[in-house]
C-alpha cells in the first residue's frame, strides 16, 4: 500500500487547520511500516526535527488517496481533480448534521469515515462510523504524568457551548456538588516556562491539549465529557434537500424542548472524550447506545464510562453519589484498557485497511 494524504496547511494558532484524524492514521501507518506522503509538509514533530507528513516527491505513484475535509474546504474546486482509478477515502470529522458525507460530490469515494456517526440518520452506503481516537502525542502526554493521584473533584472545561453541555451542567452539578468539588477551569494560555515541544504542539493544535490540561485530567476523579446538540430526528432521506432542511428546522422548534421520541443528539464526539478515557479520570457522558451513537468498537456504559440515561441527570447524579471511589477508579481503569486496545493509532490504521480490503 502506497498512500498520499491531501491536507490543508497550518497557518497560525488561531487558524491551525488541525487534522487530528489524518495524524492518527499517519502515525498508525508509520508504526505498521506503510509508505505515505502528504501533498504538503504537515505536522512538525520536535523529537525527530521533521514532519510526520513529508511533501510528496515528483513521480510518486500512490494507490490510496486520503482526503481531509479541511482540504476541500480550502480548495473546493479540486474535487474535480480526484483520480478515481485510485482508492479514495474522505475523513469527515466536521461539526454539524448535514456534512460532506451527504454531498453528491463524494458519492464515488470508496469510503467516507464519519465521526459523530448516528444510527438515526440514513447515510449513503459508502459512509462508515469513525472516531476522533487517540494520537501518539495524547497517549504520551497522559502517560508522562500518570502517577498523579485523582482529587475528589469533577472537572469541567468546555470551551464551546452546546445545549447538551448547558443542560448537563445546570442539572447535574447541583446534585454532584453534595460530594465533589465542581472544578471549572480552562487552560487556553501557556506559561513562559513551557517547553518548545509544548509550544509547538499547542500552536499546531489550535491552542488545544497543553501539558497543564493533561495534568488536570489525570488529577480529577471524574470529568464531564458531554458533547452534542439536542435536536429532533431529521425526517426524509435526502438531507441535502433545501425543503427537508427547512422542515427539519421547523420540527426542531416544535419538539426540541419536549421529552419525546422525536429527540435526537448529534455532534457527540470530542477530543475530551478520548483524552478522558485514556487518563486517570472517569468520563461522564450520555448513554451511547440509547442515542444511537455508533463507533467501530462500542464502549459499555457503567464499565468504560458513566452514561446518563433518558436525560435524567438527577437520577444519574444520585447513582454517581452512591459509587465508592474504588468503583469509579475501576470504571476509569477499564476505560483506559479498552481505549488503548481498540483506538491506538496502529489499530485505527488497521480498521481503515479492513474497510479498504473489503
XYZ file of C-alpha atoms in Angstrom:
358
model
C 0.000 0.000 0.000
C 1.313 3.429 -1.012
C -0.655 6.336 0.436
C -0.957 10.038 -0.307
C -2.699 12.335 2.196
C -4.318 15.537 0.952
C -4.049 18.121 3.729
C -4.651 21.802 4.381
C -1.653 23.856 5.595
C -1.140 25.146 9.132
C -1.398 28.948 9.243
C -1.402 30.090 12.883
C -2.636 29.014 16.346
C -5.992 30.645 15.578
C -6.153 29.137 12.082
C -4.407 25.834 12.668
C -6.354 23.543 10.314
C -5.723 20.826 12.906
C -6.274 17.499 11.087
C -6.267 15.137 14.041
C -7.734 12.130 12.238
C -5.173 12.310 9.446
C -2.410 12.491 12.050
C -3.722 9.384 13.829
C -3.769 7.397 10.588
C -0.317 8.649 9.567
C 1.134 7.631 12.936
C -0.543 4.230 12.647
C 0.898 3.732 9.171
C 4.350 4.674 10.380
C 4.090 2.020 13.093
C 2.914 -0.536 10.527
C 5.740 0.295 8.121
C 3.437 1.693 5.407
C 4.863 4.231 2.944
C 2.945 7.518 2.894
C 3.377 11.180 1.984
C 1.349 14.379 2.143
C 0.596 16.881 -0.586
C 2.481 19.286 1.743
C 4.787 19.113 4.752
C 2.453 18.857 7.751
C 2.577 18.137 11.500
C 6.030 19.072 12.737
C 7.444 16.729 15.408
C 10.134 18.171 17.665
C 11.616 14.822 18.684
C 12.525 13.941 15.084
C 13.017 17.560 13.923
C 10.826 16.849 10.914
C 7.315 16.350 9.637
C 5.067 13.322 10.018
C 3.752 14.031 6.519
C 6.555 14.880 4.112
C 5.718 16.627 0.854
C 5.299 14.061 -1.909
C 8.263 13.737 -4.301
C 7.725 14.142 -8.024
C 6.652 10.973 -9.766
C 5.329 9.237 -6.648
C 2.712 6.658 -7.657
C 0.215 6.052 -4.849
C -2.708 3.639 -4.821
C -4.674 5.134 -1.891
C -5.609 8.798 -1.522
C -6.878 10.067 1.846
C -8.536 13.470 1.836
C -9.250 15.725 4.798
C -12.426 17.817 4.612
C -10.160 20.727 5.553
C -8.502 20.240 2.166
C -11.763 20.533 0.226
C -12.968 23.400 2.435
C -9.872 25.341 1.388
C -9.778 24.117 -2.214
C -13.372 23.216 -3.211
C -12.540 23.345 -6.908
C -10.098 20.448 -6.504
C -12.888 17.903 -6.178
C -12.683 17.718 -9.978
C -9.040 16.590 -9.711
C -9.827 13.384 -7.796
C -8.408 10.340 -9.600
C -10.992 7.569 -9.429
C -8.521 4.969 -10.630
C -7.173 5.158 -7.038
C -8.824 4.096 -3.795
C -10.219 7.348 -2.406
C -11.014 7.943 1.277
C -12.592 11.051 2.818
C -12.299 11.840 6.530
C -15.433 13.728 7.550
C -14.966 14.983 11.111
C -16.994 18.134 10.529
C -19.310 19.596 13.125
C -22.970 19.830 12.239
C -25.567 17.483 10.814
C -25.578 17.789 7.012
C -21.843 17.470 6.395
C -19.680 16.457 3.428
C -20.666 12.792 3.652
C -24.164 13.609 2.346
C -22.969 15.624 -0.662
C -23.153 14.100 -4.125
C -19.569 15.284 -4.809
C -18.302 12.371 -2.699
C -20.619 9.561 -3.763
C -17.860 7.945 -5.872
C -15.393 7.784 -2.980
C -14.634 4.234 -1.839
C -15.279 5.094 1.793
C -16.069 8.095 3.947
C -15.001 7.937 7.585
C -17.632 9.830 9.570
C -17.093 10.831 13.184
C -20.283 11.628 15.156
C -21.954 8.731 13.280
C -25.541 8.184 14.440
C -27.798 5.239 13.573
C -30.792 7.563 13.363
C -29.505 9.054 10.111
C -29.741 7.429 6.678
C -26.190 7.669 5.387
C -25.026 6.942 1.843
C -23.735 3.385 1.521
C -20.079 4.462 1.365
C -20.174 6.154 4.813
C -18.755 4.282 7.816
C -18.600 5.026 11.569
C -15.348 6.608 12.715
C -13.991 8.315 15.837
C -11.578 11.024 16.957
C -9.478 8.357 18.684
C -6.006 8.697 20.212
C -2.854 10.227 18.785
C 0.636 9.271 19.937
C 1.024 12.690 21.496
C -2.139 12.356 23.600
C -1.024 8.949 24.878
C 2.492 10.191 25.631
C 1.393 13.325 27.476
C -1.080 11.427 29.654
C 1.434 8.689 30.467
C 4.122 11.221 31.430
C 2.009 12.304 34.421
C 0.043 9.101 35.061
C 1.240 8.856 38.696
C -0.814 11.835 39.880
C -3.472 10.838 42.419
C -7.018 11.924 41.422
C -8.573 14.534 43.701
C -12.157 14.479 44.922
C -13.435 16.742 42.159
C -15.313 16.790 38.859
C -13.526 18.575 36.022
C -15.425 20.716 33.509
C -13.544 22.697 30.861
C -15.976 23.226 27.977
C -14.793 25.961 25.619
C -17.778 25.755 23.252
C -21.345 25.961 24.492
C -23.796 23.277 23.301
C -27.281 22.736 24.686
C -26.439 19.240 25.988
C -23.459 20.667 27.877
C -25.539 23.511 29.315
C -28.279 21.116 30.403
C -25.826 18.691 31.995
C -24.050 21.416 33.979
C -27.296 23.031 35.119
C -28.942 19.779 36.227
C -26.059 17.526 37.264
C -23.745 19.925 39.075
C -26.153 20.762 41.954
C -26.504 17.035 42.713
C -22.820 16.111 42.474
C -21.656 19.159 44.422
C -23.004 17.471 47.561
C -19.942 15.202 47.461
C -17.478 16.598 44.914
C -15.762 19.890 44.191
C -17.071 21.171 40.848
C -13.879 22.299 39.136
C -14.428 24.550 36.097
C -11.151 25.674 34.563
C -9.875 26.429 31.050
C -6.220 26.162 30.036
C -6.103 28.351 26.927
C -2.909 30.188 27.857
C 0.613 28.821 28.263
C 3.233 29.738 30.815
C 6.525 31.323 29.742
C 8.214 28.264 31.269
C 6.521 25.810 28.889
C 8.850 23.780 26.691
C 9.386 24.377 22.981
C 7.793 20.978 22.423
C 4.652 22.076 24.261
C 4.569 25.435 22.468
C 4.876 23.721 19.090
C 2.008 21.300 19.666
C -0.131 23.954 21.357
C 0.191 26.088 18.219
C -0.371 23.286 15.721
C -3.477 22.013 17.516
C -5.165 25.405 17.565
C -4.336 26.103 21.249
C -5.504 22.713 22.493
C -4.088 19.896 24.582
C -1.383 21.638 26.611
C 0.511 19.913 29.431
C -1.460 21.632 32.194
C -4.713 20.304 30.731
C -3.465 16.713 30.882
C -2.334 17.270 34.456
C -5.819 18.462 35.430
C -7.440 15.481 33.717
C -5.210 12.969 35.469
C -5.792 14.618 38.845
C -9.629 14.699 38.673
C -11.807 11.810 39.856
C -14.455 12.419 37.171
C -14.751 14.626 34.088
C -17.740 15.951 32.156
C -17.198 14.923 28.518
C -20.680 15.818 27.277
C -20.774 16.850 23.665
C -23.712 17.258 21.358
C -26.762 19.134 20.216
C -30.171 18.018 21.473
C -32.482 18.348 18.489
C -35.176 16.317 16.745
C -34.639 13.362 14.436
C -34.396 14.556 10.835
C -37.105 13.254 8.523
C -36.670 12.101 4.944
C -33.643 10.609 3.227
C -32.357 13.442 1.054
C -30.819 15.528 3.837
C -29.158 17.808 1.320
C -32.597 18.942 0.105
C -33.326 22.572 0.976
C -37.018 21.779 1.540
C -36.241 18.995 4.015
C -33.726 21.158 5.862
C -36.408 23.824 6.353
C -38.926 21.220 7.514
C -36.422 19.749 9.971
C -35.738 23.248 11.335
C -39.460 23.768 11.932
C -39.780 20.365 13.649
C -36.824 21.258 15.850
C -38.534 24.407 17.114
C -41.698 22.456 17.913
C -40.195 19.481 19.741
C -36.670 20.258 20.964
C -37.771 21.352 24.438
C -40.053 18.364 24.972
C -39.218 14.881 26.213
C -40.440 12.794 23.293
C -39.455 10.113 20.823
C -38.539 12.897 18.409
C -35.424 13.846 20.384
C -32.038 13.210 18.836
C -28.427 14.064 19.771
C -25.715 14.728 17.203
C -22.105 16.001 17.265
C -21.241 13.933 20.348
C -17.583 13.073 19.696
C -14.681 15.172 21.007
C -11.003 15.076 21.888
C -12.031 15.391 25.532
C -13.848 12.039 25.392
C -10.741 10.138 24.263
C -8.327 12.061 26.473
C -10.522 11.299 29.475
C -10.824 7.625 28.578
C -7.047 7.177 28.425
C -6.309 9.212 31.571
C -6.929 8.552 35.276
C -10.295 10.303 35.264
C -13.710 8.684 34.756
C -15.721 10.206 31.870
C -19.390 11.206 32.214
C -21.467 11.472 29.021
C -24.951 10.386 27.931
C -25.587 6.703 27.190
C -24.194 5.979 23.713
C -26.457 3.049 22.848
C -29.626 4.873 23.869
C -28.973 7.755 21.486
C -27.811 5.690 18.506
C -24.153 6.732 18.645
C -22.088 4.274 16.624
C -18.361 3.523 16.571
C -16.325 0.603 15.185
C -16.000 -0.644 18.793
C -18.574 0.487 21.335
C -17.772 1.267 24.991
C -20.071 -0.102 27.687
C -21.973 2.223 29.985
C -21.040 1.531 33.597
C -17.936 -0.409 32.584
C -15.858 2.017 30.486
C -17.656 5.309 31.195
C -20.693 6.640 33.084
C -23.623 7.401 30.793
C -26.696 9.421 31.740
C -29.874 7.692 30.563
C -33.082 9.396 29.403
C -31.555 12.825 30.080
C -32.422 12.161 33.720
C -29.484 13.991 35.265
C -30.928 13.912 38.790
C -31.137 10.108 38.755
C -27.668 9.802 37.218
C -26.247 12.161 39.821
C -27.735 10.149 42.674
C -26.271 6.968 41.145
C -22.802 8.544 40.934
C -23.040 9.696 44.559
C -23.685 6.079 45.566
C -20.497 4.833 43.863
C -17.408 4.349 46.003
C -14.068 5.836 44.978
C -12.812 2.347 44.147
C -15.811 1.667 41.882
C -15.203 4.918 39.990
C -11.483 4.136 39.666
C -12.355 0.685 38.303
C -14.521 2.222 35.561
C -11.699 4.634 34.715
C -9.167 1.785 34.562
C -11.467 -0.340 32.376
C -11.941 2.614 30.036
C -8.200 3.147 29.746
C -7.513 -0.509 28.856
C -10.403 -0.554 26.364
C -9.397 2.615 24.514
C -5.702 1.675 24.312
C -6.644 -1.702 22.844
C -9.187 -0.525 20.271
C -8.269 3.054 19.357
C -4.488 3.341 19.387
C -3.010 4.712 16.151
C -1.976 1.353 14.693
C -5.420 -0.126 15.329
C -7.062 2.882 13.661
C -4.969 2.229 10.554
C -5.902 -1.459 10.662
C -9.594 -0.531 10.840
C -9.192 1.606 7.730
C -7.304 -1.151 5.927
C -10.128 -3.591 6.721
C -12.632 -1.202 5.131
C -10.457 -0.772 2.049
C -9.797 -4.504 1.663
C -13.482 -5.365 1.954
